[in-house]
Amino acid sequence: RMPDIFDERFGKFMKIAIDGPAGAGKSTISKGAAKRLGFVYIDTGAMYRAIGLAAVRRGIDTADAEGVKSILDDVDVAIRHNENGQLIFLNGEDVSTDIRLPEISVAASNVAVIPEVRLKLVELQRKLAADTDVIMDGRDIGTYVLPDAELKIYLTASVEERANRRCRELKEKGVETDFDAVKADIEYRDKNDSGREFAPLKPADDSVYMDNTDMTLEESIDKVCELAHSRRVGNKV
Ligand code: CDP
Ligand code: CDP
């Protein structure tokens, strides 16, 4: 990768954390901003989805923590990047498409409650952020995974808008959707993700709160890039 202005000016790497509820636009906006800034984008939700998928494939009830924990040692999650972004591998198999099935959303949210699952993935996430400029999205990036991130954004939108966006996205992929079911899935995950004991979804104290209900994608990406530039200069020693 070519050195970007951030490396040249400051000789160190920058971390951007984007957290928020399902369908807020985190991954699309992070991907767009990463491309413009020359950063690597890391989607942590995909990792929880991969473990959820592993459990579902083995017929394990994802609400049964002991059952999920029993397979953890045999589950290897890895990521690789190509020109279209991040690919995710489960024990060497590319599962980037399979993890997007709607039934895997709830499985991911269920396994994400289990501290052992989180600790395993957090280790991988911190490693991936160690030696490059990153923009990482998830639920606990600013509060737990990268507490020293130079820029933290809590990205949200109304639940109706988030359900609409997810429906549109699924339809485009040819997946049959029902608005009420998608909304119920999002509400279940919002509650589960915010209510868990270990590393719950909540804005970091030092995060920028960004509600993009009425913003276009382009406006949101502009805003993130603007904040990234201003933070970097602010850190100048
Ligand atoms: O894209 P979407 O917002 O639907 O979900 P995701 O980011 O792919 O994450 C799927 C699930 O993984 C979430 O509902 C969370 O329960 C969990 N997750 C988490 O607990 N912590 C993260 N850093 C990322 C995802
Ligand atoms: O990662 P997260 O679940 O927060 O959301 P996403 O998967 O990035 O976004 C869900 C859908 O909303 C995607 O199809 C985006 O293109 C769309 N979106 C939008 O239409 N307008 C925005 N301001 C943000 C996202």
Short mmCIF file of N, CA and C in Angstrom, two decimals, residues 22-23 157-168 179-180 182-183 186-187 190 213:
data_model
loop_
_atom_site.label_atom_id
_atom_site.label_comp_id
_atom_site.label_asym_id
_atom_site.label_seq_id
_atom_site.Cartn_x
_atom_site.Cartn_y
_atom_site.Cartn_z
N ALA A 22 -27.87 -2.45 14.59
CA ALA A 22 -28.01 -3.09 13.27
C ALA A 22 -28.69 -2.17 12.26
N GLY A 23 -28.14 -2.11 11.07
CA GLY A 23 -28.77 -1.38 9.98
C GLY A 23 -28.52 0.13 10.01
N ALA A 157 -29.61 5.34 13.70
CA ALA A 157 -30.73 5.83 12.89
C ALA A 157 -31.99 5.26 13.53
N SER A 158 -33.15 5.79 13.19
CA SER A 158 -34.39 5.30 13.80
C SER A 158 -34.58 3.82 13.44
N VAL A 159 -35.30 3.10 14.28
CA VAL A 159 -35.47 1.67 14.03
C VAL A 159 -36.26 1.41 12.73
N GLU A 160 -37.22 2.30 12.40
CA GLU A 160 -37.98 2.14 11.15
C GLU A 160 -37.06 2.27 9.94
N GLU A 161 -36.21 3.30 10.00
CA GLU A 161 -35.28 3.54 8.90
C GLU A 161 -34.30 2.37 8.78
N ARG A 162 -33.82 1.87 9.90
CA ARG A 162 -32.87 0.76 9.85
C ARG A 162 -33.51 -0.50 9.28
N ALA A 163 -34.77 -0.74 9.66
CA ALA A 163 -35.48 -1.91 9.13
C ALA A 163 -35.74 -1.74 7.64
N ASN A 164 -36.09 -0.51 7.22
CA ASN A 164 -36.29 -0.24 5.80
C ASN A 164 -35.03 -0.51 5.00
N ARG A 165 -33.91 -0.02 5.53
CA ARG A 165 -32.64 -0.20 4.83
C ARG A 165 -32.30 -1.68 4.69
N ARG A 166 -32.47 -2.42 5.79
CA ARG A 166 -32.14 -3.85 5.76
C ARG A 166 -33.06 -4.60 4.78
N CYS A 167 -34.33 -4.21 4.74
CA CYS A 167 -35.28 -4.83 3.80
C CYS A 167 -34.87 -4.59 2.36
N ARG A 168 -34.53 -3.34 2.08
CA ARG A 168 -34.11 -2.96 0.72
C ARG A 168 -32.89 -3.78 0.31
N PHE A 179 -41.21 -6.84 6.24
CA PHE A 179 -40.77 -5.70 7.04
C PHE A 179 -40.88 -5.98 8.54
N ASP A 180 -42.02 -6.51 8.96
CA ASP A 180 -42.23 -6.73 10.39
C ASP A 180 -41.23 -7.72 10.97
N VAL A 182 -38.18 -8.33 9.77
CA VAL A 182 -36.86 -7.68 9.80
C VAL A 182 -36.78 -6.72 10.98
N LYS A 183 -37.86 -5.97 11.19
CA LYS A 183 -37.88 -5.01 12.31
C LYS A 183 -37.79 -5.76 13.65
N ILE A 186 -34.26 -6.85 14.28
CA ILE A 186 -33.42 -5.72 14.68
C ILE A 186 -33.70 -5.33 16.14
N GLU A 187 -34.97 -5.31 16.50
CA GLU A 187 -35.32 -4.94 17.88
C GLU A 187 -34.81 -5.97 18.88
N ASP A 190 -31.06 -5.33 19.11
CA ASP A 190 -30.78 -4.08 19.84
C ASP A 190 -30.82 -4.34 21.34
N THR A 213 -30.30 9.09 10.20
CA THR A 213 -31.64 8.76 9.68
C THR A 213 -31.95 9.55 8.41
#
